[in-house]
XYZ file of C-alpha atoms in Angstrom:
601
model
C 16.417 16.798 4.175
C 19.610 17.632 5.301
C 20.585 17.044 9.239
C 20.225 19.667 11.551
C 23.464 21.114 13.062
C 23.764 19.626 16.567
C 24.028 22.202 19.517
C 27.491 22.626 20.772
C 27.642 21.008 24.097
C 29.080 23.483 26.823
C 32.655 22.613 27.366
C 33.573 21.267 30.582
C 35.210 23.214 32.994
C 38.644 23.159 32.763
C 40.946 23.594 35.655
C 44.594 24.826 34.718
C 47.526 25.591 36.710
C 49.195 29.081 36.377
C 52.677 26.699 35.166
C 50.115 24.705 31.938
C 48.519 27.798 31.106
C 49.918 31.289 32.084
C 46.943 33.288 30.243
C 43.373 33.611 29.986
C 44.102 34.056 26.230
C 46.179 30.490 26.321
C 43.138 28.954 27.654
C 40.451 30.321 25.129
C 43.145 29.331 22.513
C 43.169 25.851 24.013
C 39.348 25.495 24.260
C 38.534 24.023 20.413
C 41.525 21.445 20.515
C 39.793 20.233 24.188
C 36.139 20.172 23.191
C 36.535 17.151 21.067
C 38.224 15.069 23.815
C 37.306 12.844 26.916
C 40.096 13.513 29.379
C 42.936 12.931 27.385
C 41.210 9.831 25.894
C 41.043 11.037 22.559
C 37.739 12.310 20.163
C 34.305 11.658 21.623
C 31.603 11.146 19.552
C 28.458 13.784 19.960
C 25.589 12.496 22.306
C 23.213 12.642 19.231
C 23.087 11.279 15.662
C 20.322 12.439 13.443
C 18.936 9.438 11.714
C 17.124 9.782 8.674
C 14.149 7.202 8.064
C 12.760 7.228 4.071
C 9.723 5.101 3.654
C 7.033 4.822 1.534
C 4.214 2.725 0.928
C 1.891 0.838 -1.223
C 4.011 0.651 -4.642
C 1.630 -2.402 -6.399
C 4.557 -3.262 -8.648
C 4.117 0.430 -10.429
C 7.188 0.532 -12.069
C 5.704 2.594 -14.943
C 4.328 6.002 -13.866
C 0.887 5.448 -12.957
C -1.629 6.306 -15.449
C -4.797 9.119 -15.361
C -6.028 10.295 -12.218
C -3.781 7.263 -10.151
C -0.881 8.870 -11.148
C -1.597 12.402 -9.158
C -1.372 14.220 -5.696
C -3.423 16.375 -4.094
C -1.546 19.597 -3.014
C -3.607 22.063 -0.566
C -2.373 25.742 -1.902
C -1.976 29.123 0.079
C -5.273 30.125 -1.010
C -7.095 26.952 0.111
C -7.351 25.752 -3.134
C -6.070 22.434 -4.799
C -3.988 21.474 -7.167
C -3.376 18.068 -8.855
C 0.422 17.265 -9.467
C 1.414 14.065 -11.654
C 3.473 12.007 -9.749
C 5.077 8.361 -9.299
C 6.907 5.725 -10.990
C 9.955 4.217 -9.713
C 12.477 6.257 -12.085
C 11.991 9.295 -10.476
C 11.420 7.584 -6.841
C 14.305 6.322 -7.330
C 15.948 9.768 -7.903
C 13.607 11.293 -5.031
C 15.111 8.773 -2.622
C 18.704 9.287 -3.705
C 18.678 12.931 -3.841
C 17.223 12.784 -0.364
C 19.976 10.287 1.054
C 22.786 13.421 0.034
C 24.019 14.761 3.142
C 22.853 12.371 5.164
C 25.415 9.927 7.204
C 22.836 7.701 8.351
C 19.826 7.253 6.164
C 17.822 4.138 6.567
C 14.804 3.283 3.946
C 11.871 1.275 4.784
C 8.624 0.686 3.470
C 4.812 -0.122 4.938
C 4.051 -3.610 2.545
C 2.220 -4.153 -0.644
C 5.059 -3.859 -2.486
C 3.527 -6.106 -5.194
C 0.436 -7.461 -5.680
C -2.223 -5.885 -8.100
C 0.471 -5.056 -10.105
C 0.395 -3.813 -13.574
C 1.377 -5.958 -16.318
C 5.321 -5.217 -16.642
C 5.822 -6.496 -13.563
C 2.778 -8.738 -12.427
C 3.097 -10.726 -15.521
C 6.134 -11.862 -14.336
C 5.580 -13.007 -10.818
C 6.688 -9.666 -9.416
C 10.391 -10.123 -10.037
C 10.721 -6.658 -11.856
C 9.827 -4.830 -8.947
C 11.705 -6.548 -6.025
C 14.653 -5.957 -8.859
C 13.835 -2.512 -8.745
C 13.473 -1.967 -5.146
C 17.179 -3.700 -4.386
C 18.439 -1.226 -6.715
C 16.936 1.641 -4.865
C 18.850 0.408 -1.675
C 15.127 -0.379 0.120
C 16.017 -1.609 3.534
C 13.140 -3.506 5.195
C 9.489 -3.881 4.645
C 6.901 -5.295 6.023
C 4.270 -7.785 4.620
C 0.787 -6.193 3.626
C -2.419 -8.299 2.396
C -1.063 -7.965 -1.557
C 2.601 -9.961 -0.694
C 0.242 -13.248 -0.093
C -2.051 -13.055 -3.320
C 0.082 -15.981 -4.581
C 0.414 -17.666 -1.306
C 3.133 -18.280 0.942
C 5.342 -20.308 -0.958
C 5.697 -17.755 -3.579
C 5.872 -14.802 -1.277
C 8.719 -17.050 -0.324
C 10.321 -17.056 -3.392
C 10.386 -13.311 -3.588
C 12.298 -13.221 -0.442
C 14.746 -16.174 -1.239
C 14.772 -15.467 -4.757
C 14.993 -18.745 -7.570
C 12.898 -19.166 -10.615
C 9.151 -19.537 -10.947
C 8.254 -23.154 -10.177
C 5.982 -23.020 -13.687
C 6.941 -20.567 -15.773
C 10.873 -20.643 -15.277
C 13.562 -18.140 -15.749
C 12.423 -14.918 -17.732
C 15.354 -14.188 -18.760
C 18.018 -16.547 -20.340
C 20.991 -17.157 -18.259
C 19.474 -15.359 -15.376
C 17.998 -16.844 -12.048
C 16.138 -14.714 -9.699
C 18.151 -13.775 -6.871
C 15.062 -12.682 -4.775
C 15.221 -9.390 -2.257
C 17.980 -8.084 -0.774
C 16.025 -6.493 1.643
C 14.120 -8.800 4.888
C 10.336 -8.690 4.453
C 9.355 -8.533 7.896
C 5.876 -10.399 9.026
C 5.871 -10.866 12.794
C 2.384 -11.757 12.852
C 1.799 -14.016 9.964
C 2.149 -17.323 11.646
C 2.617 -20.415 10.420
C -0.644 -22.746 11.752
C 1.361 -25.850 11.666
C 4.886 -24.300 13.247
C 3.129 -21.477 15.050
C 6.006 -19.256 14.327
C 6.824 -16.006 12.174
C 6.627 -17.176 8.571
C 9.416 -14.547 7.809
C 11.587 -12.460 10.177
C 9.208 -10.968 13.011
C 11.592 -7.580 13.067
C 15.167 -7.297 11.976
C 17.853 -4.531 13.614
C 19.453 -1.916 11.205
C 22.457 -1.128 12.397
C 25.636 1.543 11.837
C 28.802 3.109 13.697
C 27.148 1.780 17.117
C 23.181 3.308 16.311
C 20.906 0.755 16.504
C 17.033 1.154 15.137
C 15.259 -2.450 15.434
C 12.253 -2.706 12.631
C 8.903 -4.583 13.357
C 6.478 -5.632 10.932
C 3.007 -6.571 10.469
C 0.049 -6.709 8.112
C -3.397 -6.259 9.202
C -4.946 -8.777 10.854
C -8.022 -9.094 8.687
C -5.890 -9.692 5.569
C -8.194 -13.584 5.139
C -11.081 -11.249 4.548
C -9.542 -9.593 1.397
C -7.441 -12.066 -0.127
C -8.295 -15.899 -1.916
C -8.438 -18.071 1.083
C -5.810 -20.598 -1.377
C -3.181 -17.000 -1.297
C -3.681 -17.425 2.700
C -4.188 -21.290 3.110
C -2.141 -22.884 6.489
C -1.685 -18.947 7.829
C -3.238 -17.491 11.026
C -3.047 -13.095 11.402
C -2.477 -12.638 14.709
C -3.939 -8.801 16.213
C -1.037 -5.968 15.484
C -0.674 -4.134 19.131
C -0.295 -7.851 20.878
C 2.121 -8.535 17.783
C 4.194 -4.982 17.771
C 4.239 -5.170 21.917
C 5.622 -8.592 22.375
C 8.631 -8.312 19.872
C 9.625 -4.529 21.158
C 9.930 -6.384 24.232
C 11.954 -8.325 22.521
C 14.261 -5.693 21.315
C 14.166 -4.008 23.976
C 15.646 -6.708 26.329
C 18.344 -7.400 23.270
C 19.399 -3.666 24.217
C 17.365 -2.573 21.102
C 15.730 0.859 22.846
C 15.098 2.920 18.984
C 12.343 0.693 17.609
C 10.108 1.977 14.508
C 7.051 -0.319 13.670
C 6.030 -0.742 10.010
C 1.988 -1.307 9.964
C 0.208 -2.339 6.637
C -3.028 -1.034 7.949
C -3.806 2.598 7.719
C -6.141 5.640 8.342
C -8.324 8.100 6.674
C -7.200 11.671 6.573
C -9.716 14.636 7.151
C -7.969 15.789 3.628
C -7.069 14.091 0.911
C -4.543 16.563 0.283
C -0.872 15.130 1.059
C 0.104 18.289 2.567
C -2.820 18.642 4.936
C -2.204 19.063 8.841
C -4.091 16.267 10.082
C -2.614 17.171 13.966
C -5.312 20.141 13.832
C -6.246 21.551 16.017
C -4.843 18.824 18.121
C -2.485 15.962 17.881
C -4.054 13.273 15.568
C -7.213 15.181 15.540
C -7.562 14.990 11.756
C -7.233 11.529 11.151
C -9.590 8.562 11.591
C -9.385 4.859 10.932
C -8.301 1.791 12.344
C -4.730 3.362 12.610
C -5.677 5.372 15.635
C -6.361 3.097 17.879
C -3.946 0.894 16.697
C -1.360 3.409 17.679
C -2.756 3.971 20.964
C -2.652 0.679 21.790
C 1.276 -0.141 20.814
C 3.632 0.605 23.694
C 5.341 3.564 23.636
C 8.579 1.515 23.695
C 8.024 1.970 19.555
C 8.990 5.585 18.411
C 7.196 5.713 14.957
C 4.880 4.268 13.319
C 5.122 3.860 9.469
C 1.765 2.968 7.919
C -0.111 1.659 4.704
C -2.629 0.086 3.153
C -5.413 2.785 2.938
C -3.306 4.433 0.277
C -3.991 8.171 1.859
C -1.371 10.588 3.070
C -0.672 11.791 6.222
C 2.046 12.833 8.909
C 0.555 12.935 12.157
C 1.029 12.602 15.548
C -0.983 10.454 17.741
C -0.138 10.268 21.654
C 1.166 6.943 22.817
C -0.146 4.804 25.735
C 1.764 7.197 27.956
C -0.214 10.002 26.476
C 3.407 11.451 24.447
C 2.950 12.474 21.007
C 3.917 9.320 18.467
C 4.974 9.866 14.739
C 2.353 8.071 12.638
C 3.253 8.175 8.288
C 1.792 7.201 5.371
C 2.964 8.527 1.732
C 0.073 7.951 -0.279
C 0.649 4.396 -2.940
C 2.461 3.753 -6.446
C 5.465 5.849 -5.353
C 3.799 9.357 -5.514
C 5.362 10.223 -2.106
C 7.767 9.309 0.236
C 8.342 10.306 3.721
C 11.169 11.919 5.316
C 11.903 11.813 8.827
C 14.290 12.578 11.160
C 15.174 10.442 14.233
C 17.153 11.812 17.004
C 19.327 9.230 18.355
C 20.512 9.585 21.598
C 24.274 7.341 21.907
C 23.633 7.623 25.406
C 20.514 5.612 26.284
C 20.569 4.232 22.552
C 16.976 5.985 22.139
C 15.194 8.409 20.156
C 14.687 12.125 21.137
C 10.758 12.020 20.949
C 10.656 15.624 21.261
C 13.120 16.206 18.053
C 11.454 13.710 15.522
C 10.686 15.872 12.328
C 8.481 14.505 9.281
C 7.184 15.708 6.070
C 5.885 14.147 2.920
C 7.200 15.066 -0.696
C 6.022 14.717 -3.948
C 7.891 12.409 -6.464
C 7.687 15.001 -9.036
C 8.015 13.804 -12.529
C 9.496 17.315 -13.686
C 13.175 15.703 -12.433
C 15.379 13.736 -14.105
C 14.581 9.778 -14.566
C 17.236 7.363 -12.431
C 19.158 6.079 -15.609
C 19.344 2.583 -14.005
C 15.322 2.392 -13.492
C 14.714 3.453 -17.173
C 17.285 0.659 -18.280
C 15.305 -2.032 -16.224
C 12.221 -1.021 -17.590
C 12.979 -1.129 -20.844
C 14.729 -4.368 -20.339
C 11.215 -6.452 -18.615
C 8.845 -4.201 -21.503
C 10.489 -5.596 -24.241
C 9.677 -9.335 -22.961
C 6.177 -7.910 -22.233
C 5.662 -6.399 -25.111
C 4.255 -9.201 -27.604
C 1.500 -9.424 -24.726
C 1.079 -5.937 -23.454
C 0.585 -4.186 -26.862
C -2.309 -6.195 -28.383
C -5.256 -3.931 -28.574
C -8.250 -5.176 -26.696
C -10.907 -2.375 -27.264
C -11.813 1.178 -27.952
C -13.312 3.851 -25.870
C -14.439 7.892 -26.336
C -13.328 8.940 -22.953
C -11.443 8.224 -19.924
C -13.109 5.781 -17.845
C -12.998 6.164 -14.478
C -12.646 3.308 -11.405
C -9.538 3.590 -9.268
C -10.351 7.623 -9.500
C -13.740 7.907 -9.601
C -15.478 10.341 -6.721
C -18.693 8.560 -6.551
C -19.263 4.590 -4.969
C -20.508 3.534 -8.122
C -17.704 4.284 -10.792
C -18.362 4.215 -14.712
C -15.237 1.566 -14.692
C -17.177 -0.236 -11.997
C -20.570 -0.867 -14.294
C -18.584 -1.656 -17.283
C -16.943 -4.272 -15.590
C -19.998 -5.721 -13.809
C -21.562 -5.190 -17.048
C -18.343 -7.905 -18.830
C -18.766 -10.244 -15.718
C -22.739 -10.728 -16.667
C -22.437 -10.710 -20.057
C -19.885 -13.387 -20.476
C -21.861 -15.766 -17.294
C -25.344 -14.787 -18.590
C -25.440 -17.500 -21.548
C -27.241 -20.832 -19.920
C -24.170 -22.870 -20.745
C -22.172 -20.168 -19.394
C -23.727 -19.893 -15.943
C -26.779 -18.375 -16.852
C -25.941 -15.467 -14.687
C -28.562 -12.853 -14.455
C -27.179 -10.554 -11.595
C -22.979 -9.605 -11.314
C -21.547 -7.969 -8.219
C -17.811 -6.682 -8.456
C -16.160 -5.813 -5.518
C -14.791 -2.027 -5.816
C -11.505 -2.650 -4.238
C -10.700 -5.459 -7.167
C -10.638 -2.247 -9.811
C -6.890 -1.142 -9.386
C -6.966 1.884 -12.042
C -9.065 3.697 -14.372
C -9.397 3.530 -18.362
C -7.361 6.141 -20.144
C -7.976 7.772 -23.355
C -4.845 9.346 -23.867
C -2.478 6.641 -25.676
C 0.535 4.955 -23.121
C 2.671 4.074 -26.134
C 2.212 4.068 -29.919
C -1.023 2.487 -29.693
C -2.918 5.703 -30.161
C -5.641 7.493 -28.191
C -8.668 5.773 -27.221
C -6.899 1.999 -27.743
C -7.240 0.066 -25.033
C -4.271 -2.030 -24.805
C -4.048 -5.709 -23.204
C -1.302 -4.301 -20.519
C -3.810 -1.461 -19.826
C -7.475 -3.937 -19.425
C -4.387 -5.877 -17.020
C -3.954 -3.151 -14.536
C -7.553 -2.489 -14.122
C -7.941 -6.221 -13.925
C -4.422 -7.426 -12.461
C -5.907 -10.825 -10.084
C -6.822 -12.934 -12.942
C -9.822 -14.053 -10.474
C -11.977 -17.097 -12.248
C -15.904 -16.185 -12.125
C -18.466 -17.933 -9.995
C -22.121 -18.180 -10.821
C -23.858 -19.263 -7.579
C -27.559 -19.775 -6.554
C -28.422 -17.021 -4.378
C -32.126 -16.063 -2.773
C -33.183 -12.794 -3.568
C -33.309 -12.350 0.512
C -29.684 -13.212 0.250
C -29.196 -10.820 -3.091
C -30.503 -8.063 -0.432
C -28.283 -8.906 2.503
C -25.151 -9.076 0.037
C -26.091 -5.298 -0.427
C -26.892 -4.437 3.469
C -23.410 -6.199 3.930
C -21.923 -3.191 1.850
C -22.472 -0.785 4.830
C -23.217 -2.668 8.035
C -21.130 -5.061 10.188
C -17.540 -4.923 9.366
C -18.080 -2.671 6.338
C -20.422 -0.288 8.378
C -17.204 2.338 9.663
C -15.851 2.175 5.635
C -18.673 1.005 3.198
C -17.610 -1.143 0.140
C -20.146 -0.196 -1.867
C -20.668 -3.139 -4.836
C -20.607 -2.161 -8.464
C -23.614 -3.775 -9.848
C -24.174 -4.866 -13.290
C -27.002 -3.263 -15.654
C -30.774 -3.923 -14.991
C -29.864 -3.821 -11.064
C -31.221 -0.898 -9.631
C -31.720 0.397 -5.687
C -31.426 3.041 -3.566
C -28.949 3.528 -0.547
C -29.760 5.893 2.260
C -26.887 7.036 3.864
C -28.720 9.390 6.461
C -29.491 6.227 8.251
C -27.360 3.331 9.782
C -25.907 0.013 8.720
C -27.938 -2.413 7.051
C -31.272 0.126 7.090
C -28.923 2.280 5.070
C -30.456 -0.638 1.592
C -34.147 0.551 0.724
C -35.259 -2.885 0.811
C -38.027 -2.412 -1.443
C -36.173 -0.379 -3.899
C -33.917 -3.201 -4.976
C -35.138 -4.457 -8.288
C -34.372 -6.522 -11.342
C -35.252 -4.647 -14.596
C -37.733 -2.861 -13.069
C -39.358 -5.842 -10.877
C -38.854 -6.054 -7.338
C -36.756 -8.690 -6.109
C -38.297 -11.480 -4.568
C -36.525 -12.769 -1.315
C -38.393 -16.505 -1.877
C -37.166 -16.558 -5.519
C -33.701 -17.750 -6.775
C -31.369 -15.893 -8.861
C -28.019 -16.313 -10.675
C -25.275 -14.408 -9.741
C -21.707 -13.917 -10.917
C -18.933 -12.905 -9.090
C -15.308 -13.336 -9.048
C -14.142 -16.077 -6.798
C -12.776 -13.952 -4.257
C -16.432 -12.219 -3.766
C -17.381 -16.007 -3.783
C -15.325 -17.118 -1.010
C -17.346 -14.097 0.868
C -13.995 -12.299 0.819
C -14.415 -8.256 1.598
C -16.859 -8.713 4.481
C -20.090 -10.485 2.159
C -20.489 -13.713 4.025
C -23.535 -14.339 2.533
C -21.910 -14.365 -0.905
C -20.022 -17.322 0.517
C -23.465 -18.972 0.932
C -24.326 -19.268 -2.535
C -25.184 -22.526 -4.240
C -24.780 -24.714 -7.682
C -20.955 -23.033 -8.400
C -20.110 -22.673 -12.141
C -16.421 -21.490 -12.553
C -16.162 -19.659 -15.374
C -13.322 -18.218 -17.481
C -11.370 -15.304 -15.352
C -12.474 -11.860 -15.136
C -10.005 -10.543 -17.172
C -10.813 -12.648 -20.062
C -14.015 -11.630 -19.744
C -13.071 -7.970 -19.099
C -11.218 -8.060 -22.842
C -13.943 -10.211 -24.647
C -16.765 -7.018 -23.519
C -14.427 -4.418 -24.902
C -13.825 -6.337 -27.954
C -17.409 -7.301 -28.748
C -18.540 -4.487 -27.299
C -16.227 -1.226 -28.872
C -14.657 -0.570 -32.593
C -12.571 2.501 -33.382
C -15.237 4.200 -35.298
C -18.059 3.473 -32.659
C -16.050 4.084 -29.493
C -17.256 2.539 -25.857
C -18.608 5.578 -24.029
C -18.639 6.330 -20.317
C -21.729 5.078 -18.596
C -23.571 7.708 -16.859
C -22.869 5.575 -13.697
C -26.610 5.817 -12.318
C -27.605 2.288 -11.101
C -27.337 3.313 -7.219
C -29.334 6.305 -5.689
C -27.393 7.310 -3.082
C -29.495 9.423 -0.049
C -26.868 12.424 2.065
């Protein structure tokens, strides 16, 4: 987006004497060369800058472009129809970005967290340091923290920001050390519970010819419910309004008055189309979530709000504390979109022109031409990754859908639940006869068409890694079946009630779910049954489940409860052990018809 032409402020009245200028036509002719000065001080700078702010959200390490049904955006057409557009990967972001900096004399970039974390394999199989190579390249200038940055824990989340080699595995490369980001990841409430302070910078202040814009950042505050409690051990999440408020104070004592606040917590669009008005027909209007109140809660000392973590689209605006309209962004994940907004800066009071703030989202189309630099570091990290990434793991007939299946129970979902019980069921193995997998662990879907040269239908170790990117080690706990039954009413009551996180269930599990009703009488209770028996809430059962399910991560307490803990090999291992046993290339692993859960509208 190219800055719009600032209005031509009204030239001061000039007084002239008959002896400085005998003519009207001498003054008219003298009116350009006086414009541009302050009484014979020399050139004044306009009252207004446009600013432009790039951000974007939600990348996952996706160097690569993103696979199957991950890898495309929604576009509403003129007719009402819609249309799915590939899109993503960081060689043409990178181009996106650049192309949109042209023109622009101050552009500032800055992105919502999760970064990394859940990564695919070129870049999560080494720690992460591909992509925070990537994103200095692309000149990213702040982020903030989201739940992903502490899947490894602090210390290493330090290490990405301060850069050195991986305190196991070394230097990747020979003769290189990781110099870490050049960019400040921002976590102003992530605090330390032995300090009590910021465990990185709480905001930081981007600066340039005298325009100041001070960034805040902040992950949600319920990250310890979806991450390992060992990724957020010695860390308390503080709530994000208190948070944002008290450092835009802050600023705004420092003389800081232009302050944007990056969120990693987001909101659900009306339309998952990117290009949907979600401020219809009123301001904010389309959009629900815990975003909204959120960003009627911050002061309106903050002028935009750049968001995350639900990995939807949207550009809306939601009315501040005041009751003034508030720019609220989020571009989607994996680098599909970015945003591009323009901040009017006022010189004069050093804040932005609410009124004149101007946002749109835009597609990284992958019909323009790759960043040279991106496909260089790609090729680079793929060819270290390659021993590991091309080994063929499986077979299958058909894409497989998890990430981008429509339905709460995916095919990907029961083939994975499906690994999980067959590897735990063996009574040296856990004797498991129950898995749950938690839907939000299942970062992509199973392709058929081929990535590289491994042909179609092959699934490849790098590909079983991106569906399966934590590496999580299996529990098999004791659980009552009145406990098996509350796992599933947790699903859609309590904190899961306003968004549902509906299990994927392994085979022989079978209940109904009816969603005309409300939270935890949504479960059929006596539909819930073991190959065809009903479960009994006196009896005990074995149940797998990856340890973060088993530290009653995702809002399942009661799967916290469980008793007798096995640890098992990691779900990945067990993922690539299913498709091996389980597929060959003349008898193919097939979708499953994905029918375990009868879901009630």
């Amino acid at each position: 987006m190219s800055p719009r032409p600032h209005k031509k402020r009204k030239a001061r009245r000039i007084l002239a004497t008959a002896a400085g200028l005998a003519t009207v036509g001498a003054l008219v002719a003298a009116l350009p060369a006086m414009a541009g000065q302050d009484k014979g001080h020399g050139h004044q700078k306009p009252s207004t800058v446009d600013v432009q702010l790039l951000s974007f959200n939600d990348l996952h390490g996706n160097l690569e472009a993103p696979a199957g049904s991950a890898g495309t955006v929604t576009e509403k057409q003129a007719d009402g129809t819609t249309k799915a557009i590939p899109a993503g990967g960081i060689e043409y972001l990178a181009t996106s970005l650049r192309n949109a900096r042209k023109g622009n004399a101050y552009s500032v970039t800055a992105a919502g967290g999760d970064m990394v974390g859940a990564s695919p394999l070129l870049s999560g199989l080494f720690h992460d340091e591909p992509t925070i190579e990537a994103l200095n390249k692309i000149d990213l200038d702040v982020t903030t923290v989201g739940n992903h940055e502490f899947d490894e824990g602090a210390v290493e989340l330090a290490r990405l920001q301060n850069g050195g080699c991986h305190p196991t595995e070394g230097c990747y490369e020979k003769g290189k050390k990781f110099k870490g980001a050049d960019f400040p990841y921002l976590a102003a409430n992530v605090t330390s519970e032995k300090t009590g302070k910021p465990i990185l910078k709480p905001y930081t202040v981007w600066k340039k010819n005298g325009v100041k814009i001070g960034f805040i950042g902040v992950t949600l505050e319920g990250t310890p419910n979806i991450v390992t409690a060992e990724g957020v051990k010695g860390l308390k999440f503080h709530d994000e309004i208190e948070t944002v408020n008290k450092y835009a104070q802050e600023l705004d004592r420092q003389g800081v008055k232009s302050i944007v606040a990056l969120i990693h917590e987001g909101g659900a669009p009306a339309s998952t189309a990117y290009n949907y008005d979600c401020d219809s027909p009123g301001a904010g209007d389309g959009i629900s979530g815990p975003i909204t109140e959120i960003a009627k809660g911050i002061t309106s000392k903050v002028d935009a709000l750049v968001t995350g973590h639900t990995h939807a689209a949207y550009v809306c605006t939601i009315p501040d504390p005041s009751g003034k309209p508030r720019l609220v962004t989020s571009a989607s994940s994996f680098g599909k979109l970015y945003t591009d907004t323009t901040l009017t800066y006022d010189r004069r009071t050093n804040d932005i022109v609410r009124t004149s703030v101007e946002s749109a989202n835009h597609i990284v189309s992958r019909e323009q031409p790759k960043a040279p630099d991106m496909t260089s570091l790609i090729g680079r990290w793929n060819k270290l990754a390659a021993p590991i990434a091309n080994a063929p793991q499986g077979f299958i007939s058909a894409d497989i859908n998890g990430r981008g299946a429509t339905t709460p129970e995916s095919p990907l979902g029961d083939v994975i639940a499906d690994a999980q019980l067959a590897g735990t069921a063996p009574a040296d193995k856990g004797g498991a006869q129950i898995a749950f997998m938690n839907p939000g662990g299942i970062r992509s879907d199973l392709v058929y068409k081929a990535s590289g040269s491994e042909g179609d239908g092959v699934v490849t170790y790098g590909e079983a890694f991106t569906v399966q990117p934590f590496t999580n080690m299996m529990n098999v706990v004791d659980l009552t079946g009145a406990q098996v039954i509350t796992a599933l009413q947790q699903q859609v009551s309590g904190s899961n009630e306003a968004s549902p996180k509906i299990l994927q269930v392994s085979k022989g599990l079978t209940y109904t779910l009816d969603m005309t009703k409300t939270g935890a009488a949504r479960v059929v209770t006596d539909s819930v049954k073991l190959d065809g028996a009903a479960i009994d809430p006196a009896k005990t059962y074995r149940v797998a489940m990856n340890e973060f399910l088993g530290g009653g991560g995702d809002g399942f307490p009661v799967l916290g409860q469980g008793k007798n803990k096995l640890v098992g090999p990691s779900d990945l291992d067990l993922f690539n052990a299913y498709l091996a046993a389980n597929s060959t290339a003349q008898a193919p692993l097939a979708p499953p018809t994905a029918d375990r859960i009868t879901i009630l509208k």
